[in-house]
mmCIF file of C-alpha atoms and ligand atoms in Angstrom:
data_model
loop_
_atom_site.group_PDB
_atom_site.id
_atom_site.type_symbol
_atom_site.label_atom_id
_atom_site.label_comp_id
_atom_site.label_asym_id
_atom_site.label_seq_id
_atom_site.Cartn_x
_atom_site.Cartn_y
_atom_site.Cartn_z
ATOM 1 C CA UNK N 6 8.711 -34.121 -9.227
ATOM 2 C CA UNK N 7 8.493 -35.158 -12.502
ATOM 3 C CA UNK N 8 8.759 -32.578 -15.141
ATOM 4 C CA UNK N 9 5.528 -32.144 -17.335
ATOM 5 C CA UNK N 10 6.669 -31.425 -20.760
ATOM 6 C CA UNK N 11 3.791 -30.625 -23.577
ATOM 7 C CA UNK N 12 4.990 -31.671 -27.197
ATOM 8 C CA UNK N 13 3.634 -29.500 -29.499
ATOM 9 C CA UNK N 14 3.665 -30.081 -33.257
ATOM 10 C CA UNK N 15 1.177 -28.261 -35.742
ATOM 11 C CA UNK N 16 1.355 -29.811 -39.539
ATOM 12 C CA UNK N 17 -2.030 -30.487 -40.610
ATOM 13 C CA UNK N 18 -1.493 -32.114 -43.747
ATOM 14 C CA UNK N 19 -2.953 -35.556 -44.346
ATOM 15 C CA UNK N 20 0.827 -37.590 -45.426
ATOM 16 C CA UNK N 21 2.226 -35.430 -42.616
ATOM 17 C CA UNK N 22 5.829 -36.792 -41.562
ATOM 18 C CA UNK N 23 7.008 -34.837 -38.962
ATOM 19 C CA UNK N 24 4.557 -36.500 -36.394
ATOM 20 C CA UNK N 25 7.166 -39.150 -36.442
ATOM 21 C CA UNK N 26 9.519 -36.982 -34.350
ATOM 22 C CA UNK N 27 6.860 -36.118 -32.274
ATOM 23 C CA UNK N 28 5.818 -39.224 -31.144
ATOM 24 C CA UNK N 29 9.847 -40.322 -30.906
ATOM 25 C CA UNK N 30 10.359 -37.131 -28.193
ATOM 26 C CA UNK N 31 7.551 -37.969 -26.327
ATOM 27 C CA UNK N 32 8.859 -41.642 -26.321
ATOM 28 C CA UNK N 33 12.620 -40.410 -25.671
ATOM 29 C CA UNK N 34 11.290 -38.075 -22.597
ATOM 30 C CA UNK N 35 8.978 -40.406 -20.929
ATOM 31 C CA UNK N 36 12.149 -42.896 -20.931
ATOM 32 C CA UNK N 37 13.628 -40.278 -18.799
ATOM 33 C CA UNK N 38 11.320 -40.192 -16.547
ATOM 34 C CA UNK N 39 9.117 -36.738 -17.393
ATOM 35 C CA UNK N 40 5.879 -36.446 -18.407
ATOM 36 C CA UNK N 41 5.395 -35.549 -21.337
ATOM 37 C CA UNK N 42 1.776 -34.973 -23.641
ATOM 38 C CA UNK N 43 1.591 -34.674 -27.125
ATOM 39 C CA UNK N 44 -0.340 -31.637 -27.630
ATOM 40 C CA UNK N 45 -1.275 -31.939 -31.529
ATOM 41 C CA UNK N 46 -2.800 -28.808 -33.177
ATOM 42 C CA UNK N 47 -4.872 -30.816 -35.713
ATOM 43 C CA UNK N 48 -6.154 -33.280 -33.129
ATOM 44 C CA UNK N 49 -7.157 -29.984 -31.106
ATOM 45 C CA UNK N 50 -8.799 -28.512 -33.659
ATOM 46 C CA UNK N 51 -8.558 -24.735 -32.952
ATOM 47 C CA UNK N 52 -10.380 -22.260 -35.445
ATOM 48 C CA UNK N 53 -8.394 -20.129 -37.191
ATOM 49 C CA UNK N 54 -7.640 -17.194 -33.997
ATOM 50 C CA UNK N 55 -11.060 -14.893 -33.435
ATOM 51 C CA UNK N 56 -10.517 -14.563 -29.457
ATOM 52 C CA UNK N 57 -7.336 -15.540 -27.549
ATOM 53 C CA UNK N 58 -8.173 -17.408 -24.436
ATOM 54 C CA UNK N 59 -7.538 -14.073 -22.546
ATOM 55 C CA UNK N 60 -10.151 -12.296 -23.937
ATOM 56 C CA UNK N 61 -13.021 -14.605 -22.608
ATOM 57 C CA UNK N 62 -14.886 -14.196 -19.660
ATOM 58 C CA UNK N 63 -14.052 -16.835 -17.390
ATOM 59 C CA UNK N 64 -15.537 -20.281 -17.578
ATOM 60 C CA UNK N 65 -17.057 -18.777 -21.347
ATOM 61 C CA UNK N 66 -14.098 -20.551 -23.616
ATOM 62 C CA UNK N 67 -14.723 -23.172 -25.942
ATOM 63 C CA UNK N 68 -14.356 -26.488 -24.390
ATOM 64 C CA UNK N 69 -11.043 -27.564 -26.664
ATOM 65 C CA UNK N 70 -9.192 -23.997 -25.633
ATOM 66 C CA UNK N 71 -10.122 -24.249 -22.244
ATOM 67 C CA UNK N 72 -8.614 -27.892 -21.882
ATOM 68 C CA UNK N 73 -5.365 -26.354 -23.761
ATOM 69 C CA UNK N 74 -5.114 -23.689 -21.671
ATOM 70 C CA UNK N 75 -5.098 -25.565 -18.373
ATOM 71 C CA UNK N 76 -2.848 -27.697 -19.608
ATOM 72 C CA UNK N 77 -0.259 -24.679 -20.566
ATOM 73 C CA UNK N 78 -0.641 -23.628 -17.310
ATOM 74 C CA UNK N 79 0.139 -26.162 -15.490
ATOM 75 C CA UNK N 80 2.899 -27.254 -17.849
ATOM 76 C CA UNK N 81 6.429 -27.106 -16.583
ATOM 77 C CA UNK N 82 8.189 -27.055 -19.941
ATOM 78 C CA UNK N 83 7.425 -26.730 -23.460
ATOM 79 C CA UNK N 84 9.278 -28.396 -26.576
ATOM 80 C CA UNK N 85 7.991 -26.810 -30.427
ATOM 81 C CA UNK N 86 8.496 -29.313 -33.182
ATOM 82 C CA UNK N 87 8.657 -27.535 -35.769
ATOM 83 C CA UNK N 88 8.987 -28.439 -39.844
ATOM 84 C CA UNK N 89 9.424 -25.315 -42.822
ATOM 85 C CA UNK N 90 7.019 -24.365 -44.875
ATOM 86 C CA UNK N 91 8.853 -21.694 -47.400
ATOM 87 C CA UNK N 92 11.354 -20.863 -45.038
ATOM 88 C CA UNK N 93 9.178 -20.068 -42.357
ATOM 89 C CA UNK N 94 6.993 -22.060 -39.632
ATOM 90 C CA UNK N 95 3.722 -24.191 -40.587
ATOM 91 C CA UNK N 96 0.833 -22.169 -39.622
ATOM 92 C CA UNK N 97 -1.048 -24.875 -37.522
ATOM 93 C CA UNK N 98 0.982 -24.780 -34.819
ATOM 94 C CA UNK N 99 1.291 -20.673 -35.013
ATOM 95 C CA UNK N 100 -2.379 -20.335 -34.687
ATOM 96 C CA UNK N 101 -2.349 -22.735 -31.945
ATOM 97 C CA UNK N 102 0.411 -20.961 -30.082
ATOM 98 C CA UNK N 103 -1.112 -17.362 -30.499
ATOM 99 C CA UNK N 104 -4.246 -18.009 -28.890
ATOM 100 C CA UNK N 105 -2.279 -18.036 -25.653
ATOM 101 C CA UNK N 106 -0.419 -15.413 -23.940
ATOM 102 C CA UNK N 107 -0.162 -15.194 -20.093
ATOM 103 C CA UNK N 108 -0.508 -18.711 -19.997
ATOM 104 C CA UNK N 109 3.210 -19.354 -21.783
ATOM 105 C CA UNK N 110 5.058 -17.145 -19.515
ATOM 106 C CA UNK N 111 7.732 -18.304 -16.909
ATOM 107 C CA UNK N 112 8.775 -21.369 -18.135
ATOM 108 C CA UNK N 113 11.358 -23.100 -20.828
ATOM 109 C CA UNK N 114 11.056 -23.954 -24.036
ATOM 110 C CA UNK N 115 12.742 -25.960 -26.749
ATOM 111 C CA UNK N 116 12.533 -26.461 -30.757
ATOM 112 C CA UNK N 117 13.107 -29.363 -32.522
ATOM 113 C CA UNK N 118 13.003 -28.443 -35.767
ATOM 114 C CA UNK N 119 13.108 -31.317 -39.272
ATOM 115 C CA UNK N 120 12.476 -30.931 -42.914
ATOM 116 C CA UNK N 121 12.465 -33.298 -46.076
ATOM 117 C CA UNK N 122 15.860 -31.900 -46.973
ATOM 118 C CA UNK N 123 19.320 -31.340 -45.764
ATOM 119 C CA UNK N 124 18.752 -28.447 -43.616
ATOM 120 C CA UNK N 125 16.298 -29.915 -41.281
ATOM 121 C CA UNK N 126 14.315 -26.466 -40.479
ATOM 122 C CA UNK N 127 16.864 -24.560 -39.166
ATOM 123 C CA UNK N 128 15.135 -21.908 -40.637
ATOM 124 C CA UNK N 129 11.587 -22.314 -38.961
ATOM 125 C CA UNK N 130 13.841 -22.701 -35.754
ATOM 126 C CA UNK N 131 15.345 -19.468 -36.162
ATOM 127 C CA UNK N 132 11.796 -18.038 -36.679
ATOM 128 C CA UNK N 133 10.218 -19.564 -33.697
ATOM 129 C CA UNK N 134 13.048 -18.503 -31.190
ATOM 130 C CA UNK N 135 12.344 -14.899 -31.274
ATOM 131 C CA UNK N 136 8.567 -15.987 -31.868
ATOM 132 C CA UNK N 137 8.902 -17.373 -28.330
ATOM 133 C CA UNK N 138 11.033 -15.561 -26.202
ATOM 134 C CA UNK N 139 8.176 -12.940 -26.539
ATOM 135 C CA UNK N 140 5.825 -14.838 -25.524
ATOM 136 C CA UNK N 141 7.485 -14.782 -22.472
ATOM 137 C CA UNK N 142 9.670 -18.529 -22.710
ATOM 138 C CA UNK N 143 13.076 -18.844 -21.810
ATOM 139 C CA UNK N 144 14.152 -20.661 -25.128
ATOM 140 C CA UNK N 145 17.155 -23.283 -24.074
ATOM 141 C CA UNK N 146 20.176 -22.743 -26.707
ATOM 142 C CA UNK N 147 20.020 -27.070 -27.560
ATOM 143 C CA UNK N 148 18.125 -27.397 -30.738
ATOM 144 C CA UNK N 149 17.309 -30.728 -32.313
ATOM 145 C CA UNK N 150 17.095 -30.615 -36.465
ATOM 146 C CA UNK N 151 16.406 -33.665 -38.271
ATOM 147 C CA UNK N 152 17.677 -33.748 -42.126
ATOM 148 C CA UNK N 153 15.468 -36.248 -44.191
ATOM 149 C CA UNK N 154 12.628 -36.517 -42.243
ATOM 150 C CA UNK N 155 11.064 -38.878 -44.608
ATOM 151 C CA UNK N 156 13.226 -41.329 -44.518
ATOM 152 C CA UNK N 157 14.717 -40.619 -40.107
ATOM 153 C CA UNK N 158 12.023 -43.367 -38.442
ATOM 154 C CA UNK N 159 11.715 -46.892 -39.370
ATOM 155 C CA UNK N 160 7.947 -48.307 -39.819
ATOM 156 C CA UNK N 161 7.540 -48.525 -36.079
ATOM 157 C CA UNK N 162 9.045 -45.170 -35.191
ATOM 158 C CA UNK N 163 12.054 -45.872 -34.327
ATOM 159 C CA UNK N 164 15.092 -43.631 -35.811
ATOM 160 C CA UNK N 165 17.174 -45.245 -38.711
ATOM 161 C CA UNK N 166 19.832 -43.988 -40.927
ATOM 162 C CA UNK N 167 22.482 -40.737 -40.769
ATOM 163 C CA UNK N 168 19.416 -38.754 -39.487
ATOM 164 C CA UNK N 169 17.677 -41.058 -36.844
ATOM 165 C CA UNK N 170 21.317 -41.838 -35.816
ATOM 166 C CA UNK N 171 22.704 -37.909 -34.836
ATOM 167 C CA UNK N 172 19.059 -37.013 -33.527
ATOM 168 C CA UNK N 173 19.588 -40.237 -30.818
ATOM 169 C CA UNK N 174 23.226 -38.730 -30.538
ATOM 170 C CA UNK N 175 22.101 -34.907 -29.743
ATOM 171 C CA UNK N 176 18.590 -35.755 -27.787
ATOM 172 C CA UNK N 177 20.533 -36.466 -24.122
ATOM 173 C CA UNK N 178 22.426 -32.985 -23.899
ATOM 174 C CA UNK N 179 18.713 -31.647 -25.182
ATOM 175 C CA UNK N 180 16.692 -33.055 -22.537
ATOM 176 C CA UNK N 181 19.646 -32.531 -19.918
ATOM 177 C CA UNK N 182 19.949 -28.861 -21.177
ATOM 178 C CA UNK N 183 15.789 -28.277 -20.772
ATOM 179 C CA UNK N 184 15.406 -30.455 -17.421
ATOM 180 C CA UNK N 185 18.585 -27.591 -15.969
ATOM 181 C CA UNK N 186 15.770 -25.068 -17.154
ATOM 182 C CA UNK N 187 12.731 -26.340 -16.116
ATOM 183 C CA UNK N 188 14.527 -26.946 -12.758
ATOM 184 C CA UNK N 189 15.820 -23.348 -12.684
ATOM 185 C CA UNK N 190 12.887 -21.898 -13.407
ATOM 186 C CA UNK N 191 10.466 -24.144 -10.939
ATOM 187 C CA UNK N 192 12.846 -23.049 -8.208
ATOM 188 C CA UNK N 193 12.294 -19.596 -9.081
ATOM 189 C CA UNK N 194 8.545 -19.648 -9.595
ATOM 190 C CA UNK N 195 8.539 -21.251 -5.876
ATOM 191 C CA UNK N 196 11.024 -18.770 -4.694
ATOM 192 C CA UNK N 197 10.123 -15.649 -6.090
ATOM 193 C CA UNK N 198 6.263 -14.561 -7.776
ATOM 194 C CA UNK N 199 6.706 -13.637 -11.075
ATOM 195 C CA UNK N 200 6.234 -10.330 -11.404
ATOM 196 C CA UNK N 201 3.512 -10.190 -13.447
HETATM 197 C C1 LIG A 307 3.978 -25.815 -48.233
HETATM 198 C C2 LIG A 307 5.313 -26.479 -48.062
HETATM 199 C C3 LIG A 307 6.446 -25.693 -48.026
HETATM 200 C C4 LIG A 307 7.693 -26.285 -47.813
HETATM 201 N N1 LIG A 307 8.799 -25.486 -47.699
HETATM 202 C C5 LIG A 307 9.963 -26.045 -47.326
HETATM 203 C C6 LIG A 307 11.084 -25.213 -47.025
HETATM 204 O O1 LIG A 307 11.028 -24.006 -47.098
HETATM 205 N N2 LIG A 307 12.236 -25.829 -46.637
HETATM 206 C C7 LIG A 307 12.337 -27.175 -46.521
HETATM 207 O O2 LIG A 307 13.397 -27.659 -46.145
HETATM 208 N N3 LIG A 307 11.286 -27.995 -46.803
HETATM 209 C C8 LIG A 307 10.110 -27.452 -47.190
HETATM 210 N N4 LIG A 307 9.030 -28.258 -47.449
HETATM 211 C C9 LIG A 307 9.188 -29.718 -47.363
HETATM 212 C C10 LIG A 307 8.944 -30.144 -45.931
HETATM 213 O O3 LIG A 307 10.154 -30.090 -45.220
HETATM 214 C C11 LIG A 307 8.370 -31.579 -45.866
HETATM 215 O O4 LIG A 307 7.242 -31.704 -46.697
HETATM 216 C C12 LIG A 307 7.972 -31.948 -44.437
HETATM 217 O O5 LIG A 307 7.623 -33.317 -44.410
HETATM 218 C C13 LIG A 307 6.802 -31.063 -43.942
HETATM 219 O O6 LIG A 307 6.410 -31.391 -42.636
HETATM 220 P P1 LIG A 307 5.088 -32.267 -42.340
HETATM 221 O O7 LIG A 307 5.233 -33.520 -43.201
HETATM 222 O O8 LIG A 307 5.139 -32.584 -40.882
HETATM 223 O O9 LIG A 307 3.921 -31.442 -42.768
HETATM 224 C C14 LIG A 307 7.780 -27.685 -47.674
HETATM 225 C C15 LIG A 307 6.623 -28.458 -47.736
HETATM 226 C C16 LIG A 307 5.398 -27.873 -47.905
HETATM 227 C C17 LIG A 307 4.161 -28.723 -47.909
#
């Protein structure tokens, strides 16, 4: 079966550049044979969080969560791209991830975290990994982190330079170390009910 893999990536900002990596892992899986869907928090337009998706009667949610949510569900893995905003993660894709609960649980996820400087995110990485595991992911220890994001994709996408060159170098161990996950944890699922 082939894995289904939601991208998710959550700047808003109008000269956004991190949508470059986005589009370059969903490119990068598909080659691989997954399926993966960009899942882009400005294009799905969530409010600010009132209600989580939880906390609605059934059939009641708002068209755009609803969608998301069935999608999350019947996602087998999840990758975060993630860029740093003072040292910490951009809040469009936080408020996107916190309307959900339940529906994250059980399965792997990955971050792929870039910035405009040298240090490529690491810290919004470090903040989404805990940020994650409890929302109940199984957060693979591969990270992508791409240095000089402005400057990492040519005009058509494709990765140039020192940074597009190590993120083609480290993205096969990173998709072979979350396919071993997804795998692991689909066998389990059909094995075993989660236990809640
Ligand atoms: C509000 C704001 C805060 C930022 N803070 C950081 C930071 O803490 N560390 C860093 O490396 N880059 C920081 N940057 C630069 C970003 O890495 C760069 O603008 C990047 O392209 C942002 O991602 P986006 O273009 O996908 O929105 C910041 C940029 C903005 C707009």
């Amino acid at each position: 079966m082939s894995d289904r893999i939601l991208i998710f990536y959550g700047s808003y900002r109008s000269d956004r550049q991190g949508i470059k990596l986005a589009n370059y892992l969903v490119d990068a899986f598909a080659a691989r044979g997954a399926s993966p869907e960009l899942i882009d928090a400005k294009a799905v337009g969530l409010p600010m969080l009132d209600r989580m998706y939880r906390e609605y009667e059934p059939g009641t949610a708002p068209e755009a969560l609803e969608a998301l949510a069935q999608k999350i569900i019947a996602a087998d893995a999840f990758v975060f791209v993630t860029g740093e905003y003072n040292w910490g993660v951009q809040p469009g894709l936080k408020n996107l991830t916190d309307h959900f609960l339940p529906e994250w649980f059980w399965r792997p996820a990955a971050i792929a975290s870039y910035s405009a400087g040298r240090l490529a995110g690491v810290r919004a990485a470090s903040a989404w990994h805990p940020t994650l595991a409890e929302m109940g992911m199984v957060v693979i220890s591969s990270t992508l982190s791409v240095g000089g994001i402005g400057g990492a994709f040519d005009a058509q996408g494709a990765p140039q330079g020192d940074s597009g060159t190590a993120l083609t170098r480290a993205f096969p161990r990173f998709a072979d170390d979350l396919a071993w996950w997804t795998e692991a944890a689909r066998a389990q699922r059909a094995r075993l009910k989660p236990p809640y």
